[in-house]
């Protein structure tokens, strides 16, 4: 029996994989490597030539109060954005996991914000949360003399921005959890019911373990989205009010690179952000994968 | 088939290489140039189209491809275009700092600038890269005459003491003395601070920011801190409402035109809106008052067209820029649409300009006659301007004081720290 030559098979698979690999190399790996290269220089597009400065940018970064504040702001935002849509999304998905036109309509309602542009969402919420916007007008109408400055109070602005992100991401979590709920075998739930398990016990013992993959997807997507939050901050608060109240790392990267022209320093920030996101994602993925069960 | 595919691919590669080789220009040919503009409620597409048509009608063979910045941050957009090798041949109201030093902007000759009133405005390393087309006073204080009358204020304040007294009377009547904003633009938060630094600091030391660049003075020095302290004093006395910090520029303007707030410190471009929208009350304007009433008027001259020094159609670009900026009809249109004070020798504004514009223009002419004009803090764009990225820090510092997060000493130290990083 003649064996098939190996090389043509390799060529066959390579021809399928090459376009994807090429795109990945050009549009993901190359920018990362270029960014790392810039981070080792004092590159300023308006002041060439740039000089190699080694890890000086990284040293300065960890003494930079603005960057450390941005790191803290990003951490708070990430915790809120990972937890809130996950918890609310699960609750909403459990409520909507029923048949009927009303539930279908409600699913659309919750999913609509996801398909809107984040800039549009930010503009809408900026108008709603303005001191003279509908939210505060309503509060005044019900007797609140001094309604909160949702976007102007430095103690509140970050939570307002985080709420907007949560509002938009909620629909995504609902859809992923609903898909997970569809995958829970009805016979398992019936068996648990026959065994005398109530709704809470059925959820804890059967549904929740089988929703583990949905939790993994939601958590990782939310974690990455939250860490690279730029658009909401740019449109809603432009990093303010004041210095460092809502400025995330991603916001600082662009402000430092584009406004102040310090591309080298901004690249160092971007590289640090990439390392943090990659590390956190790996840890979270490993931890959550342990919880996943196979049917 | 194979041969035509190869030929097509070769042409594609050649075309892309040619595109890359153009570098710094848009690759336009013949008499065609690209022109980067921006749009605001005052300057809609029809304004730009009509202006371009006027110039091209008078210059046969010249064609203009209009580009529009996606937001009012046209300088940021111009940077992106430069980085991607698509820098336009001509751009208007783009901050020339950075572009000029790196050799990307054409330096105008004295002969080309002979028709401008202030040809020496905004020098960058000795060169003049932006046509000094118009002047803006930043900020005079516009006021609601009805609210002033309601509070029993007989005349516009001329000294700092009179301004405080008027503010107190307004507050006592339950009227918010100052209308401010902030939001994503930031600058409406700093208008009062801009006025104070210009009048108090530049009034005594006109080249203060040049000295800051040379590290001869600092933001933490008493002169600057004192001006910032007066701003903080307005906040402490409750004449500024901190919840207004979230309001964007357009909402800030609307609030004043709706009668929310008695005084509105803003650039003279506001006059165009005030005259066009005709609110239900009369609007007056007075110069930003100094401590003792000495006339000091902050202003910025520039804002005109810059030309790409590496443009493949440099001659056409220069010709278009000068024709655009010196065209009488165009200048009249800019006066009516954007309230600008044209800085062209021998120019007089149209007789049908609105009353708010005329009132502001008279104040400016008086200041020019008395040699009382100084730079407008945070609006300078040349060797005597803030370092790149510092404008936003000034806005942040103003907001930190308004919201009560930081003291004056803290924000001045913050500005010095950010200045060191911006170098």
XYZ file of C-alpha atoms in Angstrom:
718
model
C 0.000 0.000 0.000
C 1.410 3.368 -1.028
C 1.583 5.995 1.707
C 0.349 9.457 0.901
C 3.159 12.042 0.758
C 3.195 14.254 3.834
C 4.282 17.477 2.143
C 1.205 17.999 -0.057
C -1.004 17.515 3.039
C 0.994 20.138 4.947
C 0.721 22.475 1.966
C -3.001 21.786 1.802
C -3.573 22.802 5.445
C -1.132 25.700 5.215
C -3.084 27.150 2.302
C -6.152 27.208 4.549
C -4.351 28.654 7.539
C -2.057 31.123 5.812
C -4.524 33.989 5.256
C -5.616 33.925 8.898
C -2.053 33.657 10.181
C -0.939 36.448 7.879
C -3.743 38.743 9.015
C -3.000 37.899 12.652
C 0.705 38.616 12.190
C 0.094 41.902 10.347
C -2.709 43.330 12.422
C -2.081 41.889 15.897
C 1.490 40.744 16.382
C 3.223 43.404 14.301
C 1.514 46.359 16.073
C 2.347 44.812 19.450
C 5.996 44.394 18.491
C 6.164 47.889 16.979
C 4.552 49.297 20.120
C 7.122 47.512 22.285
C 9.871 48.886 20.055
C 8.546 52.430 20.456
C 8.326 51.963 24.231
C 12.113 51.631 24.349
C 12.584 55.011 22.670
C 11.706 58.641 23.310
C 9.849 58.731 19.981
C 8.040 61.988 19.298
C 6.724 62.234 15.728
C 7.285 65.987 15.771
C 10.802 65.815 17.096
C 12.782 63.247 15.147
C 15.075 61.387 15.373
C 14.065 59.270 18.345
C 16.679 57.821 20.652
C 16.885 54.423 22.310
C 16.281 54.876 26.045
C 16.045 51.251 27.156
C 13.566 50.679 29.976
C 13.649 54.319 31.123
C 9.984 54.856 30.109
C 8.946 51.895 32.241
C 10.899 53.214 35.226
C 9.262 56.636 34.894
C 5.856 55.039 34.492
C 5.857 53.511 37.947
C 6.804 56.843 39.522
C 4.128 58.695 37.559
C 1.226 59.628 39.805
C -1.092 60.101 36.800
C -0.382 56.579 35.545
C -0.799 55.012 38.974
C -4.089 56.871 39.395
C -5.193 55.626 35.967
C -4.277 52.085 37.021
C -6.439 52.449 40.119
C -9.334 53.966 38.126
C -9.117 51.128 35.593
C -9.099 48.529 38.370
C -12.253 49.947 39.981
C -13.971 50.201 36.615
C -12.980 46.642 35.718
C -14.251 45.162 38.985
C -17.617 46.909 38.538
C -17.934 46.016 34.867
C -17.011 42.369 35.426
C -19.310 41.843 38.406
C -22.441 43.904 37.743
C -23.431 42.813 34.192
C -22.556 39.213 35.110
C -24.830 39.156 38.161
C -27.657 41.190 36.602
C -27.296 39.321 33.300
C -27.766 35.989 35.020
C -30.830 37.267 36.876
C -32.406 38.707 33.739
C -31.607 35.555 31.729
C -33.325 33.385 34.356
C -36.402 35.629 34.188
C -36.461 35.608 30.384
C -35.819 31.872 29.937
C -39.447 31.284 29.032
C -41.452 30.963 25.855
C -43.903 33.550 24.543
C -43.927 36.771 22.549
C -43.470 38.966 25.630
C -40.218 37.239 26.590
C -38.963 37.414 23.006
C -39.732 41.128 22.954
C -37.971 41.643 26.285
C -34.902 39.802 24.992
C -34.749 42.300 22.126
C -35.093 45.172 24.577
C -32.156 43.982 26.649
C -30.017 43.220 23.605
C -30.603 46.492 21.754
C -27.933 48.508 23.648
C -25.292 45.971 22.599
C -25.714 46.767 18.917
C -25.522 50.518 19.457
C -22.203 52.264 19.008
C -20.513 52.971 22.335
C -20.123 56.599 21.235
C -23.872 56.910 20.614
C -24.574 55.295 23.982
C -22.150 57.710 25.650
C -23.747 60.754 24.018
C -27.238 59.627 25.045
C -26.192 59.058 28.662
C -24.278 62.331 28.793
C -27.535 64.127 27.958
C -29.539 62.011 30.411
C -27.116 62.520 33.302
C -26.498 66.227 32.772
C -27.393 68.383 35.750
C -30.311 69.763 33.712
C -31.046 66.398 32.091
C -34.135 64.202 32.497
C -32.709 62.136 35.387
C -32.119 65.142 37.634
C -35.289 66.844 36.418
C -37.188 63.766 37.577
C -35.396 63.799 40.929
C -36.245 67.483 41.357
C -39.870 66.735 40.458
C -40.102 64.184 43.261
C -38.644 66.605 45.772
C -34.855 66.141 45.686
C -33.574 69.698 46.070
C -29.958 69.006 45.189
C -29.763 65.989 42.899
C -26.332 64.428 42.417
C -23.866 65.773 39.876
C -23.586 62.435 38.108
C -20.798 63.560 35.816
C -19.516 66.639 37.641
C -19.011 65.195 41.121
C -15.490 63.690 41.248
C -16.690 61.060 43.732
C -19.521 59.932 41.453
C -18.288 60.380 37.879
C -16.361 57.094 37.681
C -19.391 55.144 38.903
C -21.559 56.932 36.351
C -19.190 55.944 33.557
C -19.036 52.376 34.890
C -22.855 52.248 34.972
C -23.029 53.264 31.326
C -20.602 50.484 30.363
C -22.587 48.007 32.493
C -25.846 49.121 30.853
C -24.477 48.421 27.398
C -22.806 45.118 28.298
C -25.822 43.744 30.179
C -27.538 42.569 26.974
C -24.441 40.641 25.908
C -24.339 38.772 29.238
C -28.079 38.046 29.051
C -27.737 36.497 25.596
C -24.753 34.338 26.599
C -26.531 33.132 29.758
C -29.744 32.484 27.813
C -27.755 30.361 25.368
C -26.266 28.517 28.332
C -29.687 27.959 29.867
C -30.944 26.463 26.591
C -28.152 23.921 26.886
C -29.221 22.652 30.327
C -30.938 19.283 29.679
C -34.560 19.344 30.774
C -34.332 15.730 31.921
C -31.670 16.636 34.493
C -33.899 19.331 35.952
C -36.896 16.972 35.943
C -34.860 14.272 37.668
C -33.806 16.752 40.327
C -37.413 17.845 40.775
C -38.549 14.224 41.149
C -35.814 13.801 43.747
C -37.492 16.593 45.697
C -35.130 19.477 44.889
C -36.776 22.916 45.045
C -36.056 25.730 42.547
C -33.065 27.084 44.492
C -31.529 23.644 44.934
C -32.144 22.820 41.244
C -30.397 26.028 40.233
C -27.453 25.479 42.595
C -26.953 21.770 41.875
C -27.842 21.511 38.188
C -28.169 24.822 36.317
C -25.274 26.805 37.796
C -22.552 24.170 37.218
C -23.738 23.795 33.617
C -23.615 27.576 33.122
C -19.889 27.625 33.913
C -18.829 28.047 30.240
C -21.173 31.046 29.917
C -19.650 32.578 33.042
C -16.184 32.063 31.567
C -17.100 33.751 28.294
C -18.806 36.694 29.980
C -16.067 37.250 32.530
C -13.240 37.194 29.999
C -15.050 39.416 27.492
C -16.038 41.911 30.214
C -12.546 41.905 31.700
C -10.907 42.741 28.382
C -13.583 45.306 27.434
C -13.344 47.057 30.785
C -9.565 47.255 30.755
C -9.459 48.914 27.357
C -12.265 51.390 28.090
C -11.519 54.555 26.153
C -14.528 55.641 24.106
C -16.991 56.044 27.000
C -14.469 58.082 29.006
C -13.499 60.243 26.027
C -17.088 61.133 25.164
C -18.707 61.325 28.596
C -16.083 63.001 30.781
C -12.870 63.378 28.760
C -11.063 61.933 31.777
C -12.497 64.488 34.199
C -13.894 66.162 36.118
C -10.503 67.417 37.163
C -7.371 65.350 37.049
C -7.487 61.581 37.051
C -11.037 60.981 38.233
C -12.172 58.893 35.264
C -9.032 58.681 33.129
C -8.339 54.991 32.425
C -5.016 53.622 31.222
C -6.324 53.388 27.647
C -7.434 57.028 27.853
C -4.011 58.072 29.165
C -2.271 56.139 26.379
C -4.074 58.144 23.713
C -3.855 61.474 25.544
C -0.106 61.048 26.081
C 0.564 59.739 22.580
C -1.675 61.980 20.504
C -2.083 65.182 22.540
C 1.330 65.418 24.173
C 3.138 63.645 21.264
C 5.058 61.360 23.667
C 4.594 58.217 21.627
C 7.427 56.313 23.326
C 6.058 56.894 26.814
C 2.479 56.165 25.704
C 3.663 52.927 24.107
C 5.198 51.857 27.423
C 1.778 52.408 29.043
C 0.133 50.347 26.313
C 2.623 47.505 26.784
C 2.074 47.469 30.552
C -1.689 47.402 29.935
C -1.276 44.500 27.525
C 0.773 42.530 30.073
C -1.790 43.167 32.828
C -4.733 42.160 30.631
C -2.964 39.043 29.338
C -1.970 37.967 32.855
C -5.414 38.576 34.344
C -7.143 36.841 31.442
C -4.907 33.793 31.762
C -5.491 33.547 35.512
C -9.254 34.032 35.203
C -9.508 31.559 32.328
C -7.591 28.880 34.232
C -9.624 29.413 37.384
C -13.002 29.398 35.616
C -12.132 26.457 33.360
C -11.637 24.348 36.500
C -15.303 24.898 37.306
C -16.563 23.783 33.923
C -18.156 20.345 33.688
C -18.731 18.172 30.649
C -22.051 16.487 30.065
C -5.643 34.828 -17.398
C -2.571 34.258 -15.265
C -0.725 36.983 -17.108
C -3.517 39.541 -16.601
C -3.672 38.622 -12.908
C 0.076 39.170 -12.574
C -0.161 42.449 -14.441
C -3.024 43.606 -12.215
C -1.072 42.677 -9.077
C 1.997 44.501 -10.354
C -0.047 47.612 -11.086
C -1.616 47.426 -7.621
C 1.790 47.170 -5.952
C 3.139 49.992 -8.095
C 0.143 52.162 -7.294
C 0.463 51.529 -3.578
C 4.193 52.250 -3.677
C 3.552 55.480 -5.554
C 0.984 56.420 -2.952
C 3.510 55.770 -0.194
C 6.209 57.695 -1.980
C 4.101 60.837 -2.090
C 4.538 61.005 1.675
C 3.199 63.995 3.512
C 0.761 64.965 0.808
C -2.455 63.568 -0.496
C -1.058 62.844 -3.894
C -3.264 65.373 -5.650
C -2.221 66.442 -9.099
C -2.383 69.481 -11.361
C -4.053 72.405 -9.647
C -5.971 70.248 -7.179
C -5.355 70.677 -3.490
C -6.900 69.151 -0.382
C -8.256 71.516 2.281
C -8.929 70.385 5.852
C -11.861 72.225 7.416
C -14.141 71.597 10.381
C -17.829 72.110 11.003
C -19.628 73.711 13.921
C -23.155 75.081 14.311
C -21.705 78.473 13.309
C -19.761 77.048 10.351
C -21.933 74.475 8.552
C -20.943 72.722 5.277
C -22.641 75.460 3.230
C -20.285 78.078 4.730
C -17.182 76.165 3.598
C -18.590 75.208 0.198
C -19.511 78.805 -0.603
C -16.123 80.059 0.584
C -14.212 77.525 -1.523
C -16.376 78.268 -4.576
C -15.684 82.000 -4.313
C -11.922 81.375 -4.450
C -12.009 78.737 -7.194
C -14.347 80.851 -9.339
C -11.737 83.596 -9.305
C -8.850 81.222 -9.908
C -9.628 79.010 -12.911
C -7.634 75.789 -12.899
C -7.596 75.585 -9.113
C -9.706 72.750 -7.708
C -10.175 72.032 -4.029
C -10.985 68.721 -2.391
C -12.613 69.512 0.956
C -11.785 67.313 3.950
C -13.729 67.709 7.178
C -12.305 66.945 10.616
C -14.612 64.462 12.368
C -14.761 66.617 15.518
C -13.766 70.107 16.606
C -10.355 68.634 17.495
C -8.973 69.348 14.033
C -5.391 69.484 15.352
C -5.662 65.894 16.618
C -7.113 64.841 13.280
C -4.353 66.634 11.389
C -1.798 64.701 13.478
C -3.451 61.437 12.494
C -3.388 62.446 8.829
C 0.273 63.400 9.080
C 1.176 60.094 10.720
C -0.617 58.160 7.995
C 0.997 60.131 5.152
C -2.217 61.948 4.253
C -1.474 65.415 5.577
C -3.631 67.837 3.571
C -2.170 70.538 1.348
C -4.010 73.235 3.272
C -5.670 73.244 6.706
C -7.471 75.920 8.675
C -7.460 76.596 12.421
C -4.982 73.822 13.137
C -2.541 74.533 15.957
C 0.781 74.916 14.150
C 2.928 73.898 17.150
C 4.718 70.637 16.501
C 3.882 70.622 12.789
C 6.020 73.720 12.270
C 9.059 72.576 14.269
C 9.152 69.280 12.397
C 9.291 71.083 9.041
C 5.824 70.120 7.872
C 4.493 73.675 7.509
C 5.405 76.295 4.970
C 6.841 79.490 6.516
C 5.221 82.591 5.013
C 7.455 85.364 3.720
C 7.089 88.995 4.911
C 5.890 89.884 1.405
C 3.066 87.322 1.652
C 2.080 88.659 5.088
C 2.075 92.346 4.101
C -1.729 92.632 4.124
C -2.123 91.263 7.644
C -2.438 93.573 10.642
C -0.201 91.503 12.960
C 2.264 89.678 10.676
C 4.536 88.858 13.612
C 1.904 86.883 15.519
C 2.684 83.336 16.658
C 6.339 82.912 15.709
C 7.738 79.396 15.926
C 11.528 79.352 15.893
C 11.439 82.637 14.012
C 9.055 81.439 11.300
C 5.437 82.409 10.709
C 3.559 79.333 9.612
C -0.075 80.206 10.245
C -1.739 83.115 8.492
C -2.631 85.640 11.213
C -6.091 86.001 9.747
C -8.179 87.062 12.688
C -8.182 88.015 16.319
C -10.314 86.617 19.105
C -10.625 88.246 22.491
C -10.664 85.490 25.127
C -12.550 86.024 27.319
C -14.620 89.139 27.521
C -17.591 88.707 29.869
C -21.048 88.710 28.279
C -23.881 89.560 30.618
C -27.640 89.362 30.786
C -28.823 92.981 31.062
C -32.206 91.980 32.461
C -30.703 89.926 35.316
C -28.267 92.749 36.072
C -31.185 95.185 36.264
C -33.181 92.760 38.453
C -30.255 92.625 40.878
C -29.933 96.414 40.888
C -26.563 96.521 39.144
C -26.374 99.856 37.364
C -23.264 99.453 35.231
C -20.881 96.792 33.980
C -18.001 96.095 36.421
C -14.656 97.656 35.599
C -12.579 96.485 38.574
C -12.270 93.156 40.344
C -13.967 94.633 43.417
C -16.941 95.749 41.310
C -17.178 92.294 39.773
C -17.290 90.688 43.228
C -19.896 93.202 44.391
C -22.076 92.519 41.339
C -21.714 88.767 41.869
C -22.810 89.137 45.491
C -25.897 91.108 44.476
C -26.829 88.496 41.887
C -26.336 85.664 44.353
C -28.477 87.457 46.920
C -31.279 87.548 44.331
C -30.944 83.791 43.784
C -29.273 84.248 40.384
C -26.203 82.188 39.508
C -23.560 84.852 38.781
C -21.408 82.909 36.278
C -22.359 80.438 33.594
C -19.603 77.908 33.078
C -19.291 74.501 31.479
C -16.726 71.824 30.892
C -17.729 68.355 29.793
C -15.688 66.732 27.102
C -14.338 70.029 25.768
C -12.926 71.186 29.098
C -12.163 74.766 28.097
C -15.447 76.334 29.326
C -14.319 75.364 32.867
C -11.171 77.419 32.538
C -12.493 80.623 30.952
C -12.476 82.576 34.227
C -9.007 81.276 35.026
C -7.812 82.207 31.520
C -9.082 85.744 32.044
C -7.514 86.054 35.480
C -4.084 84.797 34.449
C -4.107 86.932 31.298
C -5.103 90.107 33.103
C -3.284 89.645 36.422
C -0.133 87.806 35.322
C 0.359 88.784 31.661
C -0.855 92.304 32.442
C 2.328 92.752 34.504
C 4.609 90.265 32.737
C 3.464 89.897 29.101
C 6.119 87.258 28.300
C 5.378 85.182 31.415
C 4.806 81.965 29.453
C 8.013 82.439 27.479
C 9.740 82.764 30.835
C 7.989 79.567 31.962
C 9.404 77.819 28.914
C 12.844 79.053 29.950
C 12.205 77.850 33.544
C 12.624 81.397 34.874
C 9.173 81.274 36.504
C 6.886 78.511 37.728
C 3.189 77.930 38.218
C 3.862 77.723 41.951
C 5.276 81.262 41.967
C 3.204 83.820 43.921
C 2.096 85.747 40.811
C 0.418 82.746 39.211
C -0.906 81.345 42.485
C -2.463 84.709 43.309
C -4.411 84.754 40.027
C -5.499 81.149 40.563
C -6.444 82.103 44.121
C -8.900 84.718 42.814
C -10.511 82.015 40.709
C -10.760 79.762 43.762
C -12.272 82.694 45.658
C -15.129 82.948 43.121
C -15.806 79.259 43.669
C -15.598 79.524 47.470
C -18.068 82.416 47.490
C -20.568 80.297 45.534
C -20.512 82.402 42.371
C -19.707 79.333 40.297
C -21.920 76.244 40.363
C -19.762 73.114 40.407
C -22.502 70.933 38.893
C -22.050 72.881 35.655
C -18.664 71.253 35.116
C -20.360 68.343 33.320
C -22.021 70.611 30.772
C -20.530 70.596 27.265
C -19.827 73.760 25.301
C -23.038 73.816 23.335
C -25.160 73.208 26.465
C -23.231 75.942 28.279
C -24.033 78.449 25.563
C -27.666 77.362 25.520
C -27.893 77.752 29.292
C -26.730 81.367 29.116
C -29.030 82.142 26.189
C -31.895 80.612 28.210
C -31.221 83.055 31.026
C -29.578 80.572 33.425
C -26.737 82.630 34.841
C -26.009 86.323 34.610
C -22.450 86.393 33.226
C -20.791 84.272 30.593
C -17.005 84.490 30.195
C -16.407 83.261 26.632
C -14.402 84.018 23.500
C -15.797 86.740 21.251
C -17.010 84.080 18.787
C -20.027 83.782 21.099
C -21.255 87.095 19.668
C -22.219 85.347 16.404
C -24.551 82.980 18.266
C -25.913 85.737 20.460
C -26.773 87.874 17.423
C -28.175 84.969 15.430
C -30.279 83.382 18.169
C -31.641 86.636 19.595
C -32.537 85.622 23.159
C -35.420 87.206 25.043
C -33.080 89.629 26.853
C -30.397 92.088 25.789
C -26.793 90.980 26.041
C -24.010 93.337 27.042
C -20.279 92.741 27.138
C -17.423 94.110 29.230
C -13.679 93.528 29.354
C -12.381 91.078 31.916
C -11.773 93.363 34.900
C -8.377 93.825 36.516
C -7.705 94.519 40.194
C -7.441 98.293 39.777
C -9.417 98.768 36.580
C -6.343 99.051 34.329
C -7.334 98.055 30.795
C -5.811 94.698 29.859
C -7.511 92.724 27.079
C -6.497 89.101 26.416
C -6.568 88.133 22.757
C -5.283 85.557 20.347
C -4.338 86.394 16.774
C -3.938 83.521 14.340
C -6.316 80.730 13.578
C -5.788 81.076 9.853
C -4.622 78.686 7.198
C -1.466 76.580 7.332
C 0.093 75.079 4.234
C 1.825 71.712 3.955
C 5.485 72.474 3.209
C 5.789 69.119 1.409
C 2.698 69.600 -0.719
C 3.202 68.467 -4.302
C 1.144 71.547 -5.245
C 2.767 74.060 -2.946
C 2.215 77.035 -5.241
C -1.466 76.262 -5.676
C -1.820 75.718 -1.913
C -0.218 79.081 -1.084
C -2.283 80.843 -3.715
C -5.496 79.321 -2.374
C -4.614 80.120 1.257
C -3.958 83.802 0.592
C -6.954 84.182 -1.717
C -9.199 82.528 0.895
C -8.009 84.667 3.790
C -7.924 87.997 1.971
C -11.207 87.721 0.092
C -13.491 90.518 1.350
C -16.680 88.506 0.914
C -15.160 85.590 2.787
C -14.002 87.836 5.633
C -17.470 89.374 5.907
C -18.978 85.883 5.989
C -16.617 84.817 8.797
C -17.568 87.902 10.794
C -21.265 87.076 10.535
C -20.906 83.316 10.993
C -18.210 83.104 13.664
C -17.899 86.582 15.137
C -14.203 86.835 14.244
C -12.300 90.121 14.259
C -10.443 90.066 10.913
C -6.807 91.086 11.308
C -6.486 92.456 7.798
C -5.137 95.953 7.180
C -7.824 98.482 6.305
C -10.708 96.086 6.877
C -13.955 97.311 8.375
C -16.701 94.878 9.415
C -19.995 94.925 7.508
C -22.456 97.555 8.694
C -25.170 94.932 9.250
C -23.122 92.952 11.805
C -25.128 92.230 14.979
C -25.153 94.449 18.103
C -23.308 91.990 20.359
C -20.559 91.658 17.761
C -20.309 95.429 17.381
C -20.120 95.966 21.160
C -17.292 93.424 21.486
C -15.476 94.810 18.462
C -15.540 98.319 19.907
C -13.978 97.044 23.145
C -11.252 95.347 21.143
C -10.544 98.412 18.961
C -10.197 100.540 22.077
C -7.736 98.011 23.532
C -5.674 98.031 20.321
C -5.675 101.825 20.287
C -4.489 101.935 23.895
C -1.925 99.167 23.339
C -3.628 97.119 26.066
C -3.741 93.721 24.331
C -1.953 90.721 25.909
C -1.898 87.020 25.059
C -4.863 84.921 26.136
C -3.632 82.296 28.619
C -3.960 78.688 27.407
C -4.866 79.834 23.877
C -1.349 80.692 22.684
C -0.020 78.372 19.998
C 3.554 79.394 19.300
C 6.915 79.645 21.056
C 5.146 81.568 23.820
C 2.433 78.911 24.252
C 1.811 76.008 26.595
C 3.706 72.798 25.840
C 1.777 70.128 23.887
C -0.742 68.353 26.103
C -0.714 71.087 28.782
C -3.996 72.753 27.795
C -5.949 69.778 29.071
C -3.973 69.890 32.322
C -4.978 73.535 32.799
C -8.633 72.592 32.282
C -8.232 69.741 34.761
C -6.611 72.070 37.309
C -9.514 74.514 36.970
C -12.039 71.697 37.416
C -10.184 70.338 40.449
C -10.569 73.726 42.129
C -14.205 74.113 41.089
C -15.137 70.668 42.406
C -13.114 71.195 45.575
C -10.781 68.240 45.065
C -7.572 70.235 45.300
C -6.295 73.469 46.745
C -4.705 76.208 44.679
C -1.247 75.189 45.932
C -1.932 71.579 44.911
C -3.081 72.399 41.382
C -0.175 74.787 40.788
C 2.232 72.047 41.896
C 0.350 69.646 39.618
C 0.836 71.998 36.663
C 4.573 72.251 37.348
C 4.833 68.456 37.568
C 2.925 67.988 34.310
C 5.040 70.680 32.645
C 8.181 68.739 33.518
C 6.686 65.593 31.991
C 5.513 67.435 28.874
C 9.054 68.532 28.004
